[in-house]
Amino acid sequence: MGKSKIYTKGGDKGMTSLVGGFRVPKTNLRIEAYGTVDELNSFIGLLIAEVEDRDICELLQFVQSKLFTVGSYLATDPSKTEYKIESQITDDSIKKIEEAIDRIDGRLPKLQSFVLPGGSRSAALAHVCRTVCRRSERNIYHLAETETVENHVLVFMNRLSDLLFVIARSECLLKNGEEIFWNNTCK
């Protein structure tokens, strides 16, 4: 088997393929939705490079695999192509994220104020991931206005942003010693 070409020239006129080979404009809501999921996955890779806790890194690698699952799901138009088993988010995936949130949050002090992004490189990156996750979630909801989107996908993305928030707090405390809070007096 020969090596595949990186470029096909198929997208040179603003079109791209969904799973199953169906061509759509690159501005299609599906493309925007899974493109933002891909962006999030890339930022999570950068976050993993900065996190020292092996358990958090393994959890984030699990998340990366699940984001590929979400991307595959979003890149499939069910009116034209049947979903593959690999494109399903399950209750178990959501439960794993929720358990991780509870475990990490259980080690954190009670939140007293709004947290500002920063304190350490890894904390700031986790906040970037959180905000890209929220944008991704909004894009998926936008798609859901005209297409059917399984609730598990929406719940997973919502929980993921919560996970990234507690990871950001944990990383800030670990590497900065304290969190940075919003000065609501603006002084």
mmCIF file of C-alpha atoms in Angstrom:
data_model
loop_
_atom_site.group_PDB
_atom_site.id
_atom_site.type_symbol
_atom_site.label_atom_id
_atom_site.label_comp_id
_atom_site.label_asym_id
_atom_site.label_seq_id
_atom_site.Cartn_x
_atom_site.Cartn_y
_atom_site.Cartn_z
ATOM 1 C CA MET A 1 0.000 0.000 0.000
ATOM 2 C CA GLY A 2 1.425 3.351 -1.041
ATOM 3 C CA LYS A 3 1.576 6.443 1.064
ATOM 4 C CA SER A 4 -1.486 8.675 0.736
ATOM 5 C CA LYS A 5 -1.176 12.256 -0.431
ATOM 6 C CA ILE A 6 -1.579 14.989 2.149
ATOM 7 C CA TYR A 7 -3.268 17.306 -0.312
ATOM 8 C CA THR A 8 -6.055 16.262 -2.676
ATOM 9 C CA LYS A 9 -6.998 19.678 -4.123
ATOM 10 C CA GLY A 10 -10.613 18.687 -3.459
ATOM 11 C CA GLY A 11 -11.157 21.628 -1.138
ATOM 12 C CA ASP A 12 -9.689 24.294 -3.357
ATOM 13 C CA LYS A 13 -13.128 25.592 -4.315
ATOM 14 C CA GLY A 14 -14.575 25.818 -0.809
ATOM 15 C CA MET A 15 -16.068 22.329 -0.560
ATOM 16 C CA THR A 16 -15.133 19.422 1.714
ATOM 17 C CA SER A 17 -16.373 15.905 2.414
ATOM 18 C CA LEU A 18 -18.390 14.566 5.305
ATOM 19 C CA VAL A 19 -18.143 10.957 6.454
ATOM 20 C CA GLY A 20 -19.494 8.939 3.537
ATOM 21 C CA GLY A 21 -17.967 11.239 0.938
ATOM 22 C CA PHE A 22 -20.821 13.726 0.587
ATOM 23 C CA ARG A 23 -19.530 17.185 -0.373
ATOM 24 C CA VAL A 24 -20.663 20.284 1.495
ATOM 25 C CA PRO A 25 -19.456 23.901 1.629
ATOM 26 C CA LYS A 26 -16.675 24.535 4.147
ATOM 27 C CA THR A 27 -19.067 27.030 5.770
ATOM 28 C CA ASN A 28 -21.570 24.254 6.576
ATOM 29 C CA LEU A 29 -22.664 24.160 10.238
ATOM 30 C CA ARG A 30 -21.370 20.589 10.567
ATOM 31 C CA ILE A 31 -17.921 21.688 9.434
ATOM 32 C CA GLU A 32 -17.909 24.606 11.873
ATOM 33 C CA ALA A 33 -19.044 22.327 14.706
ATOM 34 C CA TYR A 34 -16.503 19.560 14.225
ATOM 35 C CA GLY A 35 -13.780 22.033 13.239
ATOM 36 C CA THR A 36 -14.110 23.730 16.613
ATOM 37 C CA VAL A 37 -14.023 20.331 18.325
ATOM 38 C CA ASP A 38 -10.764 19.678 16.447
ATOM 39 C CA GLU A 39 -9.409 23.051 17.598
ATOM 40 C CA LEU A 40 -10.291 22.149 21.181
ATOM 41 C CA ASN A 41 -8.561 18.794 20.807
ATOM 42 C CA SER A 42 -5.393 20.553 19.646
ATOM 43 C CA PHE A 43 -5.438 22.922 22.612
ATOM 44 C CA ILE A 44 -5.941 19.972 24.953
ATOM 45 C CA GLY A 45 -2.813 18.425 23.429
ATOM 46 C CA LEU A 46 -0.954 21.614 24.322
ATOM 47 C CA LEU A 47 -2.394 21.475 27.842
ATOM 48 C CA ILE A 48 -1.214 17.870 28.249
ATOM 49 C CA ALA A 49 2.315 19.021 27.362
ATOM 50 C CA GLU A 50 2.221 21.398 30.365
ATOM 51 C CA VAL A 51 0.459 19.260 32.990
ATOM 52 C CA GLU A 52 2.727 17.206 35.261
ATOM 53 C CA ASP A 53 0.044 15.090 36.973
ATOM 54 C CA ARG A 54 -0.009 11.746 35.119
ATOM 55 C CA ASP A 55 -3.625 11.020 36.136
ATOM 56 C CA ILE A 56 -4.797 14.337 34.672
ATOM 57 C CA CYS A 57 -2.786 13.669 31.500
ATOM 58 C CA GLU A 58 -4.381 10.225 31.105
ATOM 59 C CA LEU A 59 -7.823 11.746 31.681
ATOM 60 C CA LEU A 60 -7.137 14.417 29.064
ATOM 61 C CA GLN A 61 -5.963 11.770 26.589
ATOM 62 C CA PHE A 62 -9.267 9.954 27.190
ATOM 63 C CA VAL A 63 -10.995 13.275 26.467
ATOM 64 C CA GLN A 64 -9.014 13.660 23.244
ATOM 65 C CA SER A 65 -10.221 10.244 22.058
ATOM 66 C CA LYS A 66 -13.794 11.146 22.932
ATOM 67 C CA LEU A 67 -13.457 14.433 21.053
ATOM 68 C CA PHE A 68 -12.508 12.402 17.971
ATOM 69 C CA THR A 69 -15.718 10.456 18.612
ATOM 70 C CA VAL A 70 -17.704 13.708 18.793
ATOM 71 C CA GLY A 71 -15.990 14.956 15.633
ATOM 72 C CA SER A 72 -16.854 11.747 13.787
ATOM 73 C CA TYR A 73 -20.446 12.043 14.961
ATOM 74 C CA LEU A 74 -20.715 15.666 13.817
ATOM 75 C CA ALA A 75 -19.042 14.895 10.471
ATOM 76 C CA THR A 76 -21.762 12.347 9.678
ATOM 77 C CA ASP A 77 -25.034 13.447 8.081
ATOM 78 C CA PRO A 78 -27.391 10.668 9.237
ATOM 79 C CA SER A 79 -29.759 11.360 6.350
ATOM 80 C CA LYS A 80 -27.021 10.174 3.980
ATOM 81 C CA THR A 81 -24.691 7.919 6.012
ATOM 82 C CA GLU A 82 -25.252 5.590 8.955
ATOM 83 C CA TYR A 83 -23.351 6.407 12.148
ATOM 84 C CA LYS A 84 -20.445 4.150 12.991
ATOM 85 C CA ILE A 85 -20.258 2.616 16.459
ATOM 86 C CA GLU A 86 -17.108 4.699 17.032
ATOM 87 C CA SER A 87 -19.249 7.844 16.710
ATOM 88 C CA GLN A 88 -21.256 7.272 19.875
ATOM 89 C CA ILE A 89 -20.874 9.041 23.202
ATOM 90 C CA THR A 90 -22.159 6.807 25.980
ATOM 91 C CA ASP A 91 -23.421 7.244 29.518
ATOM 92 C CA ASP A 92 -20.114 5.712 30.673
ATOM 93 C CA SER A 93 -18.103 8.460 28.980
ATOM 94 C CA ILE A 94 -20.199 11.154 30.644
ATOM 95 C CA LYS A 95 -19.995 9.357 33.997
ATOM 96 C CA LYS A 96 -16.187 9.186 33.763
ATOM 97 C CA ILE A 97 -16.045 12.957 33.229
ATOM 98 C CA GLU A 98 -18.468 13.632 36.093
ATOM 99 C CA GLU A 99 -16.496 11.408 38.471
ATOM 100 C CA ALA A 100 -13.290 13.204 37.529
ATOM 101 C CA ILE A 101 -14.927 16.595 38.127
ATOM 102 C CA ASP A 102 -16.090 15.464 41.568
ATOM 103 C CA ARG A 103 -12.663 14.015 42.442
ATOM 104 C CA ILE A 104 -10.705 17.121 41.379
ATOM 105 C CA ASP A 105 -13.235 19.582 42.789
ATOM 106 C CA GLY A 106 -13.203 17.685 46.101
ATOM 107 C CA ARG A 107 -9.538 18.689 46.535
ATOM 108 C CA LEU A 108 -10.191 22.375 45.805
ATOM 109 C CA PRO A 109 -11.232 25.090 48.259
ATOM 110 C CA LYS A 110 -14.776 26.363 48.067
ATOM 111 C CA LEU A 111 -15.149 28.940 45.322
ATOM 112 C CA GLN A 112 -15.659 32.398 46.851
ATOM 113 C CA SER A 113 -15.427 34.635 43.788
ATOM 114 C CA PHE A 114 -14.963 34.584 40.036
ATOM 115 C CA VAL A 115 -11.608 33.131 39.015
ATOM 116 C CA LEU A 116 -9.466 34.980 36.492
ATOM 117 C CA PRO A 117 -7.677 32.845 33.897
ATOM 118 C CA GLY A 118 -3.971 32.587 34.657
ATOM 119 C CA GLY A 119 -1.637 31.874 37.539
ATOM 120 C CA SER A 120 0.437 29.395 35.570
ATOM 121 C CA ARG A 121 0.860 28.369 31.964
ATOM 122 C CA SER A 122 -1.080 25.138 32.465
ATOM 123 C CA ALA A 123 -3.924 26.902 34.300
ATOM 124 C CA ALA A 124 -4.169 29.517 31.555
ATOM 125 C CA LEU A 125 -4.158 26.790 28.883
ATOM 126 C CA ALA A 126 -6.925 24.923 30.720
ATOM 127 C CA HIS A 127 -8.981 28.126 30.648
ATOM 128 C CA VAL A 128 -8.316 28.521 26.920
ATOM 129 C CA CYS A 129 -9.507 24.924 26.472
ATOM 130 C CA ARG A 130 -12.601 25.694 28.571
ATOM 131 C CA THR A 131 -13.543 28.697 26.454
ATOM 132 C CA VAL A 132 -12.943 26.874 23.169
ATOM 133 C CA CYS A 133 -15.066 24.036 24.568
ATOM 134 C CA ARG A 134 -17.872 26.504 25.296
ATOM 135 C CA ARG A 135 -17.631 27.892 21.748
ATOM 136 C CA SER A 136 -17.699 24.366 20.409
ATOM 137 C CA GLU A 137 -20.788 23.638 22.480
ATOM 138 C CA ARG A 138 -22.488 26.769 21.086
ATOM 139 C CA ASN A 139 -21.640 25.669 17.537
ATOM 140 C CA ILE A 140 -23.126 22.241 18.192
ATOM 141 C CA TYR A 141 -26.294 23.839 19.570
ATOM 142 C CA HIS A 142 -26.408 26.001 16.450
ATOM 143 C CA LEU A 143 -26.269 22.829 14.353
ATOM 144 C CA ALA A 144 -28.987 21.311 16.578
ATOM 145 C CA GLU A 145 -31.354 24.112 15.544
ATOM 146 C CA THR A 146 -31.648 22.515 12.097
ATOM 147 C CA GLU A 147 -30.315 18.956 12.546
ATOM 148 C CA THR A 148 -30.849 16.272 15.136
ATOM 149 C CA VAL A 149 -27.991 16.111 17.651
ATOM 150 C CA GLU A 150 -27.989 13.395 20.296
ATOM 151 C CA ASN A 151 -28.305 14.667 23.853
ATOM 152 C CA HIS A 152 -25.248 12.659 24.935
ATOM 153 C CA VAL A 153 -23.036 14.807 22.684
ATOM 154 C CA LEU A 154 -24.429 18.018 24.176
ATOM 155 C CA VAL A 155 -24.118 16.753 27.758
ATOM 156 C CA PHE A 156 -20.569 15.508 27.174
ATOM 157 C CA MET A 157 -19.436 18.891 25.842
ATOM 158 C CA ASN A 158 -21.117 20.717 28.732
ATOM 159 C CA ARG A 159 -19.465 18.464 31.324
ATOM 160 C CA LEU A 160 -16.129 18.780 29.547
ATOM 161 C CA SER A 161 -16.058 22.550 30.026
ATOM 162 C CA ASP A 162 -16.735 21.988 33.739
ATOM 163 C CA LEU A 163 -13.871 19.490 33.875
ATOM 164 C CA LEU A 164 -11.529 21.957 32.217
ATOM 165 C CA PHE A 165 -12.544 24.605 34.761
ATOM 166 C CA VAL A 166 -11.647 22.433 37.764
ATOM 167 C CA ILE A 167 -8.405 21.369 36.078
ATOM 168 C CA ALA A 168 -7.558 25.061 35.595
ATOM 169 C CA ARG A 169 -8.222 25.783 39.265
ATOM 170 C CA SER A 170 -6.191 22.762 40.352
ATOM 171 C CA GLU A 171 -3.245 23.686 38.114
ATOM 172 C CA CYS A 172 -3.286 27.285 39.351
ATOM 173 C CA LEU A 173 -3.166 26.216 42.992
ATOM 174 C CA LEU A 174 -0.516 23.586 42.306
ATOM 175 C CA LYS A 175 1.842 25.859 40.388
ATOM 176 C CA ASN A 176 0.963 29.344 41.644
ATOM 177 C CA GLY A 177 0.043 28.536 45.256
ATOM 178 C CA GLU A 178 -3.131 30.596 45.079
ATOM 179 C CA GLU A 179 -5.891 31.453 42.671
ATOM 180 C CA ILE A 180 -6.357 34.806 41.033
ATOM 181 C CA PHE A 181 -9.780 36.280 41.745
ATOM 182 C CA TRP A 182 -11.741 39.022 40.061
ATOM 183 C CA ASN A 183 -11.278 42.380 41.739
ATOM 184 C CA ASN A 184 -14.871 43.554 41.457
ATOM 185 C CA THR A 185 -13.977 46.949 42.882
ATOM 186 C CA CYS A 186 -12.026 47.611 39.662
ATOM 187 C CA LYS A 187 -9.317 49.399 41.658
#
